[in-house]
Short mmCIF file of C-alpha atoms in Angstrom, two decimals:
data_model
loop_
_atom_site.label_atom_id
_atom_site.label_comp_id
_atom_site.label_asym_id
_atom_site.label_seq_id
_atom_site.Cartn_x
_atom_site.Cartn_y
_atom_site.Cartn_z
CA UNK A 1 0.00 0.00 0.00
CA UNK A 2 1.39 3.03 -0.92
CA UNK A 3 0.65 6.72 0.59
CA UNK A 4 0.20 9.34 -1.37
CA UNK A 5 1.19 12.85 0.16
CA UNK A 6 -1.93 15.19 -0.01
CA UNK A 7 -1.29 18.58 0.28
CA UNK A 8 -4.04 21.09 1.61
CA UNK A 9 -5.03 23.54 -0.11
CA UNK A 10 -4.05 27.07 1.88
CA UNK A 11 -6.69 28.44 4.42
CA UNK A 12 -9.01 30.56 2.63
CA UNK A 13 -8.70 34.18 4.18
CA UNK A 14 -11.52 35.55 6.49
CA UNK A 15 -11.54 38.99 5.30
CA UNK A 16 -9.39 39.76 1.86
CA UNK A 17 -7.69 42.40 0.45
CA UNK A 18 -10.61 44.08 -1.52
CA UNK A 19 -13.37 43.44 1.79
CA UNK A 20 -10.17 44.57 3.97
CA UNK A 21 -9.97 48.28 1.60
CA UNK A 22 -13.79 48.68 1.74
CA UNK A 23 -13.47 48.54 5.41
CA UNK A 24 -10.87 50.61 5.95
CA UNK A 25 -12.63 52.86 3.50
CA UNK A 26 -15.88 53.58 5.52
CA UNK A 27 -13.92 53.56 8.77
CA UNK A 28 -12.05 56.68 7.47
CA UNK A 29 -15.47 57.86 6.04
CA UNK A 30 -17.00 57.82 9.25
CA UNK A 31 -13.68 59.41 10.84
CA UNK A 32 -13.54 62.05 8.26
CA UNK A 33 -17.60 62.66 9.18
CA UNK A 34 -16.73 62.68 12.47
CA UNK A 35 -13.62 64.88 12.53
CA UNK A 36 -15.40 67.63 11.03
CA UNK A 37 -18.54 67.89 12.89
CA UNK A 38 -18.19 71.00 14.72
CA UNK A 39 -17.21 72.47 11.07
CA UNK A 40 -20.56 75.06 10.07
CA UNK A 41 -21.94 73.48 7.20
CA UNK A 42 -24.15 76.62 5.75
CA UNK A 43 -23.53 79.97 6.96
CA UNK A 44 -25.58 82.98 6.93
CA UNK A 45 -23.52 84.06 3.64
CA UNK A 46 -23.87 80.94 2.06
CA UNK A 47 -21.41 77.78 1.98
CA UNK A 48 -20.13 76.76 5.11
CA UNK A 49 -16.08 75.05 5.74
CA UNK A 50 -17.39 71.67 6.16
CA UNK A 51 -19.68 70.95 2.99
CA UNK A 52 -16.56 69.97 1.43
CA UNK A 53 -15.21 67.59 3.96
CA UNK A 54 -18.47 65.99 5.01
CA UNK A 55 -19.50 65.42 1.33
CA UNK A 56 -16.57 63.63 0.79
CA UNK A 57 -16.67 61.17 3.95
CA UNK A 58 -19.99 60.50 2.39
CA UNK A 59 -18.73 59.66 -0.54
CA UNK A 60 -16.01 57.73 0.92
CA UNK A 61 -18.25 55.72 3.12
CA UNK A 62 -20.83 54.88 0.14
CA UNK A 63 -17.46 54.00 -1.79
CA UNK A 64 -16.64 51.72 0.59
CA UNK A 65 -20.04 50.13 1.16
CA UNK A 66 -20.31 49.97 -2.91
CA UNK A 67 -16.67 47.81 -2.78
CA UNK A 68 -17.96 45.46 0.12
CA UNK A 69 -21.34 45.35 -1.67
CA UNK A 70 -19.37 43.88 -4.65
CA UNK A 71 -17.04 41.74 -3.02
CA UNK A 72 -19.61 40.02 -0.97
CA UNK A 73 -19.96 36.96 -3.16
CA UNK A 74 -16.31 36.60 -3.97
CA UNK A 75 -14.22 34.24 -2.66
CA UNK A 76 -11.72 36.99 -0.41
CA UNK A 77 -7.95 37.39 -1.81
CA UNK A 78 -5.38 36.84 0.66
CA UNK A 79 -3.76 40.26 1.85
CA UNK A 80 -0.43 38.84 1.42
CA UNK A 81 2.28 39.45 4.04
CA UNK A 82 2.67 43.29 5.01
CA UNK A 83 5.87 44.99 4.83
CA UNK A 84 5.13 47.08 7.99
CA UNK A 85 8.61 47.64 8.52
CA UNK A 86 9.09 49.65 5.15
CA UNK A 87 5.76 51.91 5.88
CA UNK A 88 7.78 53.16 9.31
CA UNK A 89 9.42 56.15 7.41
CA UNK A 90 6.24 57.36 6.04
CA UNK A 91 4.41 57.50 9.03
CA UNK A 92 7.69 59.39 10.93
CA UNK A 93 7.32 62.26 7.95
CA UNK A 94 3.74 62.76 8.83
CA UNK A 95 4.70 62.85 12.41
CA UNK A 96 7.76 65.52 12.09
CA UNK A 97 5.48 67.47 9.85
CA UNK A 98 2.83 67.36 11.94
CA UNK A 99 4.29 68.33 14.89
CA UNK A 100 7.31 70.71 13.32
CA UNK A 101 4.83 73.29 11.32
CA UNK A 102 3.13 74.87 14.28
CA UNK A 103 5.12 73.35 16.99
CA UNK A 104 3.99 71.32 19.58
CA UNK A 105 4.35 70.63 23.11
CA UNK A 106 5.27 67.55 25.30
CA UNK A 107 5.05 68.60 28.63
CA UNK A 108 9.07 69.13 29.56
CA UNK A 109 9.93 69.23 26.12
CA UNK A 110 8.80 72.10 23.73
CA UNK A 111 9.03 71.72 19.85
CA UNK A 112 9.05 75.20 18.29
CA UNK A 113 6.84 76.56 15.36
CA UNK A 114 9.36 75.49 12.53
CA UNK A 115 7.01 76.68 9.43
CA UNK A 116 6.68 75.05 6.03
CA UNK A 117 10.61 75.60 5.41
CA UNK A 118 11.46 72.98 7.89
CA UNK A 119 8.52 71.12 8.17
CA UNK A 120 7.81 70.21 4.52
CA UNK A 121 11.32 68.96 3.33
CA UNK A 122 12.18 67.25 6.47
CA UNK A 123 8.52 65.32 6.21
CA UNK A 124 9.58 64.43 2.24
CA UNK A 125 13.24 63.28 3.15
CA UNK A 126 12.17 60.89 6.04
CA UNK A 127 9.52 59.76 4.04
CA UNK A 128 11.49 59.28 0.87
CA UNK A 129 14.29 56.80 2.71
CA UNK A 130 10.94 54.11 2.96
CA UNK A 131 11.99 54.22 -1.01
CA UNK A 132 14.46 50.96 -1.68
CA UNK A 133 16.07 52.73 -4.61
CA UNK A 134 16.58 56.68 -2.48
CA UNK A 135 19.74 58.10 -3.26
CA UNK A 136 20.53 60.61 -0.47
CA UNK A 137 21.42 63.34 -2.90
CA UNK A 138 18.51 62.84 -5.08
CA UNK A 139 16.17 63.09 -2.29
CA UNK A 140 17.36 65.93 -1.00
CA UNK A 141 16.90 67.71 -3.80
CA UNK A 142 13.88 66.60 -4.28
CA UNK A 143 12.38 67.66 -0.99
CA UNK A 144 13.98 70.83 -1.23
CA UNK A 145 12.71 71.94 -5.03
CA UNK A 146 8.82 70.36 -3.43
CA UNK A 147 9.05 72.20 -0.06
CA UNK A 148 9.67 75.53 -2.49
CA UNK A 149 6.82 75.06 -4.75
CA UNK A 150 4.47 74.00 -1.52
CA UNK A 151 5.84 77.17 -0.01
CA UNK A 152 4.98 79.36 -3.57
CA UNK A 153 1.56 77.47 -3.35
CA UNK A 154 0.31 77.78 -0.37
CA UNK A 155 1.50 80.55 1.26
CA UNK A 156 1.97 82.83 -1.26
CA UNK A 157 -0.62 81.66 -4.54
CA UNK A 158 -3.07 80.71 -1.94
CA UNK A 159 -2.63 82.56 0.82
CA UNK A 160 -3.15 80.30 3.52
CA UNK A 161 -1.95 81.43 7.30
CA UNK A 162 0.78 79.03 6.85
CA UNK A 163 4.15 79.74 8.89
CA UNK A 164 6.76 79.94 6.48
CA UNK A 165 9.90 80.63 8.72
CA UNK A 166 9.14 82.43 11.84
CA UNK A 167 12.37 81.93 13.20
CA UNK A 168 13.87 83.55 10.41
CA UNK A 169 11.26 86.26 8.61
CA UNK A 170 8.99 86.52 11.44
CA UNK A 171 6.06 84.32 9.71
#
């Protein structure tokens, strides 16, 4: 009698990558909604701040219900394996920039209002070294010729109440 070696077919995923995006799509829908609440939607001279972002969380969250809708009968994807590890530089630019552009306070330690030109490239360069292929050089120049043009943008084309460099020209 001879055995033959059966292999098993790999566990079927719970959840999948497609169900897994439409999730993650109304969560941040109902975030978004949530996040700008307290923003006036009408005002007494006509359109308020928050039409915008509250007519786009609705459209994110019917998005998302439209993608789980349509994924319902499909046999889920597997979501692969995650490189979590190569997202870390990513979310440490959003952090510096967040916390460099206005400054931001610990408790015992004080960050100081830094403004878009220290903010913005220092977000892009961290952010850029997630990149396999960053050259050091290239990336520097590259955060520095973006950081300009978001400066030029907003602050100036704009005219958003951005700091630029208040340690240096005062705003």
């Amino acid at each position: 009698m001879t055995h033959e070696a059966t292999s098993s077919p790999p566990p079927k995923p719970i959840i999948g990558r497609e169900r897994m995006a439409g999730m993650c799509l109304v969560a941040f829908g109902f975030f978004a909604l949530y996040a700008s609440a307290e923003l006036p939607f009408f005002t007494a001279g006509g359109v308020g701040s928050g039409l915008l972002p509250r007519s786009l969380s609705v459209l994110i969250i019917l998005l998302g219900g439209l993608q789980l809708l349509l994924t319902w009968k499909q046999p889920p994807e597997s979501t692969g394996r995650w490189p979590i590890l190569d997202m870390v530089p990513v979310l440490i630019g959003i952090f510096l920039f967040a916390i460099t552009i206005r400054g931001f306070d610990f408790g015992a330690f004080k960050v100081p209002v830094l403004g878009l030109a220290v903010a913005t490239p220092l977000s892009i360069f961290c952010s850029g070294l997630a990149a396999k292929d960053a050259r050091l050089i290239e990336l520097l120049i590259f955060a520095l010729v973006l950081s300009a043009i978001c400066v030029g943008l907003f602050r100036y084309a704009l005219g958003l109440s951005l700091p630029v460099a208040p340690w240096l020209i005062g705003y």
